[in-house]
PDB file of C-alpha atoms in Angstrom:
ATOM      1  CA  UNK A   1      40.621 -17.889  43.620  1.00  0.00           C
ATOM      2  CA  UNK A   2      43.702 -17.540  45.472  1.00  0.00           C
ATOM      3  CA  UNK A   3      46.739 -15.409  44.366  1.00  0.00           C
ATOM      4  CA  UNK A   4      50.101 -16.228  46.036  1.00  0.00           C
ATOM      5  CA  UNK A   5      52.992 -13.912  45.377  1.00  0.00           C
ATOM      6  CA  UNK A   6      56.559 -15.183  45.843  1.00  0.00           C
ATOM      7  CA  UNK A   7      59.794 -13.588  44.803  1.00  0.00           C
ATOM      8  CA  UNK A   8      59.949 -14.900  41.198  1.00  0.00           C
ATOM      9  CA  UNK A   9      56.734 -17.158  41.133  1.00  0.00           C
ATOM     10  CA  UNK A  10      53.282 -16.133  40.827  1.00  0.00           C
ATOM     11  CA  UNK A  11      50.771 -19.036  41.422  1.00  0.00           C
ATOM     12  CA  UNK A  12      47.189 -18.708  40.863  1.00  0.00           C
ATOM     13  CA  UNK A  13      44.657 -21.476  42.021  1.00  0.00           C
ATOM     14  CA  UNK A  14      41.525 -21.346  39.988  1.00  0.00           C
ATOM     15  CA  UNK A  15      38.429 -23.584  40.032  1.00  0.00           C
ATOM     16  CA  UNK A  16      36.882 -24.543  36.765  1.00  0.00           C
ATOM     17  CA  UNK A  17      33.136 -24.212  36.425  1.00  0.00           C
ATOM     18  CA  UNK A  18      31.042 -25.534  33.628  1.00  0.00           C
ATOM     19  CA  UNK A  19      28.553 -23.166  31.888  1.00  0.00           C
ATOM     20  CA  UNK A  20      26.150 -23.751  29.062  1.00  0.00           C
ATOM     21  CA  UNK A  21      25.984 -21.679  26.157  1.00  0.00           C
ATOM     22  CA  UNK A  22      22.860 -19.608  27.405  1.00  0.00           C
ATOM     23  CA  UNK A  23      24.619 -19.005  30.721  1.00  0.00           C
ATOM     24  CA  UNK A  24      27.541 -17.622  28.908  1.00  0.00           C
ATOM     25  CA  UNK A  25      25.349 -15.379  26.827  1.00  0.00           C
ATOM     26  CA  UNK A  26      23.466 -14.267  29.899  1.00  0.00           C
ATOM     27  CA  UNK A  27      26.518 -13.224  31.528  1.00  0.00           C
ATOM     28  CA  UNK A  28      27.747 -11.326  28.378  1.00  0.00           C
ATOM     29  CA  UNK A  29      24.593  -9.345  28.072  1.00  0.00           C
ATOM     30  CA  UNK A  30      23.953  -8.805  31.734  1.00  0.00           C
ATOM     31  CA  UNK A  31      25.091  -5.152  31.464  1.00  0.00           C
ATOM     32  CA  UNK A  32      22.287  -4.496  28.954  1.00  0.00           C
ATOM     33  CA  UNK A  33      18.786  -3.577  30.010  1.00  0.00           C
ATOM     34  CA  UNK A  34      16.509  -6.510  30.705  1.00  0.00           C
ATOM     35  CA  UNK A  35      14.415  -5.230  27.726  1.00  0.00           C
ATOM     36  CA  UNK A  36      17.038  -6.164  25.377  1.00  0.00           C
ATOM     37  CA  UNK A  37      18.032  -9.613  26.700  1.00  0.00           C
ATOM     38  CA  UNK A  38      15.183 -11.497  25.048  1.00  0.00           C
ATOM     39  CA  UNK A  39      16.476 -10.605  21.598  1.00  0.00           C
ATOM     40  CA  UNK A  40      19.975 -12.204  22.060  1.00  0.00           C
ATOM     41  CA  UNK A  41      20.858 -16.015  21.636  1.00  0.00           C
ATOM     42  CA  UNK A  42      23.980 -17.959  22.049  1.00  0.00           C
ATOM     43  CA  UNK A  43      25.692 -19.352  18.750  1.00  0.00           C
ATOM     44  CA  UNK A  44      28.961 -21.027  18.047  1.00  0.00           C
ATOM     45  CA  UNK A  45      30.917 -18.870  15.739  1.00  0.00           C
ATOM     46  CA  UNK A  46      34.626 -19.803  14.924  1.00  0.00           C
ATOM     47  CA  UNK A  47      34.551 -22.414  17.719  1.00  0.00           C
ATOM     48  CA  UNK A  48      33.508 -19.814  20.407  1.00  0.00           C
ATOM     49  CA  UNK A  49      30.284 -19.057  22.016  1.00  0.00           C
ATOM     50  CA  UNK A  50      29.132 -15.794  20.946  1.00  0.00           C
ATOM     51  CA  UNK A  51      25.901 -13.801  21.809  1.00  0.00           C
ATOM     52  CA  UNK A  52      24.016 -12.318  18.810  1.00  0.00           C
ATOM     53  CA  UNK A  53      21.041 -10.362  18.346  1.00  0.00           C
ATOM     54  CA  UNK A  54      18.221 -11.087  15.954  1.00  0.00           C
ATOM     55  CA  UNK A  55      19.768  -8.733  13.523  1.00  0.00           C
ATOM     56  CA  UNK A  56      22.847 -11.107  13.027  1.00  0.00           C
ATOM     57  CA  UNK A  57      22.233 -13.805  10.351  1.00  0.00           C
ATOM     58  CA  UNK A  58      23.403 -16.530  12.666  1.00  0.00           C
ATOM     59  CA  UNK A  59      20.655 -15.916  15.143  1.00  0.00           C
ATOM     60  CA  UNK A  60      18.224 -18.967  15.180  1.00  0.00           C
ATOM     61  CA  UNK A  61      15.255 -16.494  14.258  1.00  0.00           C
ATOM     62  CA  UNK A  62      16.939 -13.596  12.414  1.00  0.00           C
ATOM     63  CA  UNK A  63      15.193 -10.465  11.440  1.00  0.00           C
ATOM     64  CA  UNK A  64      15.524  -9.875   7.699  1.00  0.00           C
ATOM     65  CA  UNK A  65      15.245  -6.569   6.171  1.00  0.00           C
ATOM     66  CA  UNK A  66      14.348  -6.113   2.479  1.00  0.00           C
ATOM     67  CA  UNK A  67      15.375  -3.491  -0.020  1.00  0.00           C
ATOM     68  CA  UNK A  68      18.555  -2.586   1.580  1.00  0.00           C
ATOM     69  CA  UNK A  69      17.027  -1.857   4.914  1.00  0.00           C
ATOM     70  CA  UNK A  70      19.206  -2.088   8.123  1.00  0.00           C
ATOM     71  CA  UNK A  71      18.209  -4.101  11.297  1.00  0.00           C
ATOM     72  CA  UNK A  72      18.556  -2.606  14.758  1.00  0.00           C
ATOM     73  CA  UNK A  73      17.388  -3.918  18.072  1.00  0.00           C
ATOM     74  CA  UNK A  74      15.501  -1.592  20.376  1.00  0.00           C
ATOM     75  CA  UNK A  75      13.970  -2.201  23.778  1.00  0.00           C
ATOM     76  CA  UNK A  76      10.764  -3.129  21.804  1.00  0.00           C
ATOM     77  CA  UNK A  77      12.547  -5.693  19.776  1.00  0.00           C
ATOM     78  CA  UNK A  78      14.414  -5.756  16.360  1.00  0.00           C
ATOM     79  CA  UNK A  79      13.114  -3.457  13.558  1.00  0.00           C
ATOM     80  CA  UNK A  80      14.256  -2.414  10.187  1.00  0.00           C
ATOM     81  CA  UNK A  81      15.221   1.137   9.057  1.00  0.00           C
ATOM     82  CA  UNK A  82      14.252   1.483   5.544  1.00  0.00           C
ATOM     83  CA  UNK A  83      16.608   3.400   3.059  1.00  0.00           C
ATOM     84  CA  UNK A  84      15.509   5.922   0.631  1.00  0.00           C
ATOM     85  CA  UNK A  85      12.357   7.101   2.501  1.00  0.00           C
ATOM     86  CA  UNK A  86      12.645  10.386   0.673  1.00  0.00           C
ATOM     87  CA  UNK A  87      11.535   8.644  -2.675  1.00  0.00           C
ATOM     88  CA  UNK A  88       9.907   5.554  -1.307  1.00  0.00           C
ATOM     89  CA  UNK A  89       7.249   4.566   1.181  1.00  0.00           C
ATOM     90  CA  UNK A  90       7.421   1.022   2.798  1.00  0.00           C
ATOM     91  CA  UNK A  91       4.183  -0.663   4.059  1.00  0.00           C
ATOM     92  CA  UNK A  92       5.853  -3.795   5.442  1.00  0.00           C
ATOM     93  CA  UNK A  93       7.605  -3.811   8.597  1.00  0.00           C
ATOM     94  CA  UNK A  94      10.640  -5.433   6.964  1.00  0.00           C
ATOM     95  CA  UNK A  95      10.821  -2.771   4.190  1.00  0.00           C
ATOM     96  CA  UNK A  96       9.524  -5.428   1.947  1.00  0.00           C
ATOM     97  CA  UNK A  97       6.440  -3.574   0.286  1.00  0.00           C
ATOM     98  CA  UNK A  98       8.071  -0.738  -1.342  1.00  0.00           C
ATOM     99  CA  UNK A  99       6.085   2.021  -3.120  1.00  0.00           C
ATOM    100  CA  UNK A 100       7.802   4.666  -5.227  1.00  0.00           C
ATOM    101  CA  UNK A 101       6.330   8.187  -4.424  1.00  0.00           C
ATOM    102  CA  UNK A 102       6.785   9.479  -7.863  1.00  0.00           C
ATOM    103  CA  UNK A 103       5.142   6.466  -9.609  1.00  0.00           C
ATOM    104  CA  UNK A 104       2.374   6.636  -7.143  1.00  0.00           C
ATOM    105  CA  UNK A 105       1.996  10.387  -7.820  1.00  0.00           C
ATOM    106  CA  UNK A 106       2.095   9.845 -11.562  1.00  0.00           C
ATOM    107  CA  UNK A 107      -0.451   7.116 -11.421  1.00  0.00           C
ATOM    108  CA  UNK A 108      -2.865   9.023  -9.382  1.00  0.00           C
ATOM    109  CA  UNK A 109      -2.475  12.075 -11.868  1.00  0.00           C
ATOM    110  CA  UNK A 110      -3.036   9.964 -14.740  1.00  0.00           C
ATOM    111  CA  UNK A 111      -6.198   8.383 -13.252  1.00  0.00           C
ATOM    112  CA  UNK A 112      -7.495  11.978 -12.245  1.00  0.00           C
ATOM    113  CA  UNK A 113      -6.700  13.278 -15.778  1.00  0.00           C
ATOM    114  CA  UNK A 114      -8.658  10.319 -17.344  1.00  0.00           C
ATOM    115  CA  UNK A 115     -11.564  10.885 -14.939  1.00  0.00           C
ATOM    116  CA  UNK A 116     -11.508  14.793 -15.846  1.00  0.00           C
ATOM    117  CA  UNK A 117     -11.299  13.999 -19.603  1.00  0.00           C
ATOM    118  CA  UNK A 118     -14.043  11.351 -19.478  1.00  0.00           C
ATOM    119  CA  UNK A 119     -16.423  13.639 -17.488  1.00  0.00           C
ATOM    120  CA  UNK A 120     -15.711  16.379 -20.088  1.00  0.00           C
ATOM    121  CA  UNK A 121     -16.408  14.269 -23.033  1.00  0.00           C
ATOM    122  CA  UNK A 122     -19.684  12.812 -21.489  1.00  0.00           C
ATOM    123  CA  UNK A 123     -20.778  16.455 -20.682  1.00  0.00           C
ATOM    124  CA  UNK A 124     -20.099  17.656 -24.266  1.00  0.00           C
ATOM    125  CA  UNK A 125     -21.836  14.445 -25.697  1.00  0.00           C
ATOM    126  CA  UNK A 126     -24.861  14.973 -23.441  1.00  0.00           C
ATOM    127  CA  UNK A 127     -25.105  18.671 -24.354  1.00  0.00           C
ATOM    128  CA  UNK A 128     -24.753  17.994 -28.037  1.00  0.00           C
ATOM    129  CA  UNK A 129     -27.409  15.114 -27.914  1.00  0.00           C
ATOM    130  CA  UNK A 130     -29.723  17.348 -25.813  1.00  0.00           C
ATOM    131  CA  UNK A 131     -29.588  20.053 -28.434  1.00  0.00           C
ATOM    132  CA  UNK A 132     -30.268  17.520 -31.119  1.00  0.00           C
ATOM    133  CA  UNK A 133     -33.326  16.049 -29.306  1.00  0.00           C
ATOM    134  CA  UNK A 134     -34.622  19.531 -28.631  1.00  0.00           C
ATOM    135  CA  UNK A 135     -34.065  20.660 -32.230  1.00  0.00           C
ATOM    136  CA  UNK A 136     -35.931  17.483 -33.553  1.00  0.00           C
ATOM    137  CA  UNK A 137     -38.759  18.091 -31.070  1.00  0.00           C
ATOM    138  CA  UNK A 138     -39.032  21.697 -32.122  1.00  0.00           C
ATOM    139  CA  UNK A 139     -39.010  20.633 -35.870  1.00  0.00           C
ATOM    140  CA  UNK A 140     -42.023  18.062 -35.163  1.00  0.00           C
ATOM    141  CA  UNK A 141     -43.863  20.663 -33.136  1.00  0.00           C
ATOM    142  CA  UNK A 142     -43.412  23.180 -35.961  1.00  0.00           C
ATOM    143  CA  UNK A 143     -44.702  20.756 -38.528  1.00  0.00           C
ATOM    144  CA  UNK A 144     -47.693  19.867 -36.386  1.00  0.00           C
ATOM    145  CA  UNK A 145     -48.368  23.583 -35.825  1.00  0.00           C
ATOM    146  CA  UNK A 146     -48.063  24.250 -39.612  1.00  0.00           C
ATOM    147  CA  UNK A 147     -50.628  21.385 -40.203  1.00  0.00           C
ATOM    148  CA  UNK A 148     -52.904  22.836 -37.681  1.00  0.00           C
ATOM    149  CA  UNK A 149     -52.778  26.332 -38.938  1.00  0.00           C
ATOM    150  CA  UNK A 150     -53.368  25.387 -42.580  1.00  0.00           C
ATOM    151  CA  UNK A 151     -56.671  25.930 -43.769  1.00  0.00           C
ATOM    152  CA  UNK A 152     -57.000  22.347 -44.591  1.00  0.00           C
ATOM    153  CA  UNK A 153     -60.357  21.523 -45.898  1.00  0.00           C
ATOM    154  CA  UNK A 154     -61.430  17.985 -45.441  1.00  0.00           C
ATOM    155  CA  UNK A 155     -62.974  16.510 -48.536  1.00  0.00           C
ATOM    156  CA  UNK A 156     -66.590  16.394 -48.260  1.00  0.00           C
ATOM    157  CA  UNK A 157     -67.780  12.899 -47.294  1.00  0.00           C
ATOM    158  CA  UNK A 158     -69.922  11.184 -49.870  1.00  0.00           C
ATOM    159  CA  UNK A 159     -73.263  10.698 -48.475  1.00  0.00           C
ATOM    160  CA  UNK A 160     -74.899   7.479 -49.319  1.00  0.00           C
ATOM    161  CA  UNK A 161     -78.436   6.895 -48.972  1.00  0.00           C
ATOM    162  CA  UNK A 162     -79.863   3.547 -49.013  1.00  0.00           C
ATOM    163  CA  UNK A 163     -83.123   3.570 -50.593  1.00  0.00           C
ATOM    164  CA  UNK A 164     -85.305   0.638 -49.694  1.00  0.00           C
ATOM    165  CA  UNK A 165     -85.603  -0.436 -53.290  1.00  0.00           C
ATOM    166  CA  UNK A 166     -83.541  -3.233 -54.541  1.00  0.00           C
TER     167      UNK A 166
END
């Protein structure tokens, strides 16, 4: 490129070079660290080549965040910042598996309460049943003991003698 200055005229000689979309994008993101360049791609927006990262909806492989999460690109790639982490847990990397903390705690408390009540009812039932069985056993034993202690006299057996005469 040559620049000529004359009194009232400035002429600029330029040479035109053809670049493909990827080269335009590569030159645009050249100031970024190499760790970030893999997450950008050229797209045509409003008739112009624009470099967008994977958080942009026009990217060929966009990162989509669910439940109002926001996408950001780091040197490790795109990731989602999930909102409301004070009241929710997110088990998916895209904020898609949302668990309400209060609901989880309430559910766990309900299950624990049901388990405690069930164990208490079973313990009471077994205790009552054991007493009944012991009481019935004691009554039967008492009856047997009374029977054994009674001066029960067996009726005399009839003696039959067989005589040889018929």
